[in-house]
Structure formats: C-alpha cells, structure tokens
Tab-separated table of C-alpha atoms in Angstrom:
chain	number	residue	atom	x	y	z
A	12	UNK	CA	5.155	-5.798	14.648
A	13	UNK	CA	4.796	-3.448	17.500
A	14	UNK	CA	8.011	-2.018	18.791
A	15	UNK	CA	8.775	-0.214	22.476
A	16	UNK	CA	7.635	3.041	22.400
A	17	UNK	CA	9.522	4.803	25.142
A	18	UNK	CA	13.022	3.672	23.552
A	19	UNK	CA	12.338	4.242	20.175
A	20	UNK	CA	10.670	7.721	20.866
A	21	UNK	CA	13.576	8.802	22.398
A	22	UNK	CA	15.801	7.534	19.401
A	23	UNK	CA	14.090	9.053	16.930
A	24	UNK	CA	13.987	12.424	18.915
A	25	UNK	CA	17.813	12.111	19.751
A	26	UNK	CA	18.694	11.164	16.166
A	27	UNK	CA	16.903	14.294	14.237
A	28	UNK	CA	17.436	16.249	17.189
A	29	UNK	CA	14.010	17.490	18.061
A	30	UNK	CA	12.471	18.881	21.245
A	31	UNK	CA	10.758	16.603	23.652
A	32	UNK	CA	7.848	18.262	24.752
A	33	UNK	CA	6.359	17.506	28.210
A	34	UNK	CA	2.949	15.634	27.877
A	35	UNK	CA	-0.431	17.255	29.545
A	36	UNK	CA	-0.264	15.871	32.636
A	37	UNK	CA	-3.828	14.069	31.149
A	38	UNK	CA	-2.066	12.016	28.692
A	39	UNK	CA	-0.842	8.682	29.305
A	40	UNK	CA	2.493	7.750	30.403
A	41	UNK	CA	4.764	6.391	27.877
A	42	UNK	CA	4.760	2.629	29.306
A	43	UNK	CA	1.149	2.608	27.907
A	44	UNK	CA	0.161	2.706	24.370
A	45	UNK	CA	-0.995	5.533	22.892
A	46	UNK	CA	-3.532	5.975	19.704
A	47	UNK	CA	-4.417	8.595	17.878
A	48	UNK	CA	-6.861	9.823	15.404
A	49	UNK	CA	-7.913	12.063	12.552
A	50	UNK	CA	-11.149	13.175	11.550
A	51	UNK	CA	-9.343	15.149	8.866
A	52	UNK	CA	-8.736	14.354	5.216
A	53	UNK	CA	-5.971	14.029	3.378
A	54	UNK	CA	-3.766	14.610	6.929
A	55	UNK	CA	0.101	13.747	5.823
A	56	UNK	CA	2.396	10.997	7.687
A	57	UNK	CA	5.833	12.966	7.233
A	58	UNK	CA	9.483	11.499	7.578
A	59	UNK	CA	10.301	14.457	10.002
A	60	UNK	CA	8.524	17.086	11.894
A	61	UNK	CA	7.630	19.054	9.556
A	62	UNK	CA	5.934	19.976	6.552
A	63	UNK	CA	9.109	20.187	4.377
A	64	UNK	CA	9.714	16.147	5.344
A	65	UNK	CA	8.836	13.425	2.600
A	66	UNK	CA	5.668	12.220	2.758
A	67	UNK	CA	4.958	8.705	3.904
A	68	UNK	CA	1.191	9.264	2.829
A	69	UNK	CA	-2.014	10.098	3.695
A	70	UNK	CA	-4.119	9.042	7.343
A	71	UNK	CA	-7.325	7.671	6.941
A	72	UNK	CA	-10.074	9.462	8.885
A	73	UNK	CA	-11.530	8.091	11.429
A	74	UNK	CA	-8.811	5.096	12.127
A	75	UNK	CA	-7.076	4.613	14.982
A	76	UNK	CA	-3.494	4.626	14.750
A	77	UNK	CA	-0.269	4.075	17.111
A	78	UNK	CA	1.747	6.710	18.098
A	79	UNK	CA	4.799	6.928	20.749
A	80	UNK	CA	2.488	9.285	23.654
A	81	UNK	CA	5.883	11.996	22.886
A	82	UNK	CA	4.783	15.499	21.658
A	83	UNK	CA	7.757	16.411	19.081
A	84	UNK	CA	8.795	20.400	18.839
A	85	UNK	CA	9.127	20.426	14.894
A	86	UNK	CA	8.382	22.904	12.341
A	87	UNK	CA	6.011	25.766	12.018
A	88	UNK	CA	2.593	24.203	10.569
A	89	UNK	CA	-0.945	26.303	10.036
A	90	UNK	CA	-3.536	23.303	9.778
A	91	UNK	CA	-6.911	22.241	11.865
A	92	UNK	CA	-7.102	26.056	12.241
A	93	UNK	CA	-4.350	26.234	14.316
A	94	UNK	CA	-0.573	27.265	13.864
A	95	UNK	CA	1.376	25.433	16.215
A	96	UNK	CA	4.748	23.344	15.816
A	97	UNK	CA	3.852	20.208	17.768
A	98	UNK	CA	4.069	16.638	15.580
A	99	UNK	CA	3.430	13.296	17.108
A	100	UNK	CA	4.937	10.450	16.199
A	101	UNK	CA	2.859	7.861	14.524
A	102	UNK	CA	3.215	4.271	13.436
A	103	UNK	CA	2.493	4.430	9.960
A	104	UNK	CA	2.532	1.484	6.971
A	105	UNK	CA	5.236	-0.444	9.439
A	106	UNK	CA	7.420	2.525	9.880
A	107	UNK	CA	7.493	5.797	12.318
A	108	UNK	CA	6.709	9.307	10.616
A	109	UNK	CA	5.456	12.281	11.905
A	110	UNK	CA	1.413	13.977	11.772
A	111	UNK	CA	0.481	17.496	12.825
A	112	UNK	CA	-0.835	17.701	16.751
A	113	UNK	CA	-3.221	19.466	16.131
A	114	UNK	CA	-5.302	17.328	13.435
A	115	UNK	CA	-4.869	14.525	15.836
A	116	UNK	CA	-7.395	12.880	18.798
C-alpha cells in the first residue's frame, strides 16, 4: 500500500529529529514519486539514519525501490567510497527505513 510521501517524510524527519536536506535542484519534487536503486550488495535498510540503527535487511541490487525524494542529515557513514552523512528514506518490506545516499541511483 503506497502511502503520501511528502507527509510522511516530514513525520518521520520531525519524529527522530533529523535534518531535511534541500534536494539538487535536478531531483524531483516531492508530489512525484521517487525510486531509487542499488547496484551494491549487501546495502542495509536501517530503522534510523544511521549505521548504529537496526537493520530492516538487505536491498537487492539492481531493484527499484520507493523512497520519499527527502535527503535525511543522519550519521557519519564511509561506504560506495564515499564518507558522507546523507540517508534516504526508502520503502522497504511495507515499512520506511533508511539506506546510505551514496550507494543509491
């Protein structure tokens, strides 16, 4: 069941109190749904923004999945050779979690 994006973004930013931050002005508004994608194996869905968060499990390469078009200020992550602290939320086994930015497409 897909749920509104902009709303529930904002919810889940306001309830663990993360940072919003701004979109590339390339990337799609948040009325519009957004998908990403890993090429990378083994990438972690977390509960949170960060690597310290439960794990809801593992992204499949190469599948497209939903995720809110927010970037999410979290924690402090070296992956994709990159360190960077950006997390997007992703729709994941009918519940939100959290991937690394920087694995993502």
């Amino acid at each position: 069941m897909r749920r509104s994006m902009g709303r529930l973004g904002l919810a889940i930013a306001a309830a663990f109190a993360f940072t919003l931050v701004p979109a590339p002005a390339s990337a799609a508004p948040v009325e519009q749904d957004c998908v990403a994608a890993t090429s990378v194996d083994n990438l972690h869905v977390r509960t949170g923004p960060g690597g310290s968060f439960d794990s809801l499990g593992k992204m499949q390469p190469g599948v497209d999945y939903e995720w809110n078009c927010l970037y999410i200020g979290g924690e402090l992550y070296t992956a994709c050779g990159v360190t960077d602290d950006i997390w997007l939320g992703i729709w994941f086994h009918d519940q939100w979690g959290f991937a690394a930015a920087a694995c993502l497409h």
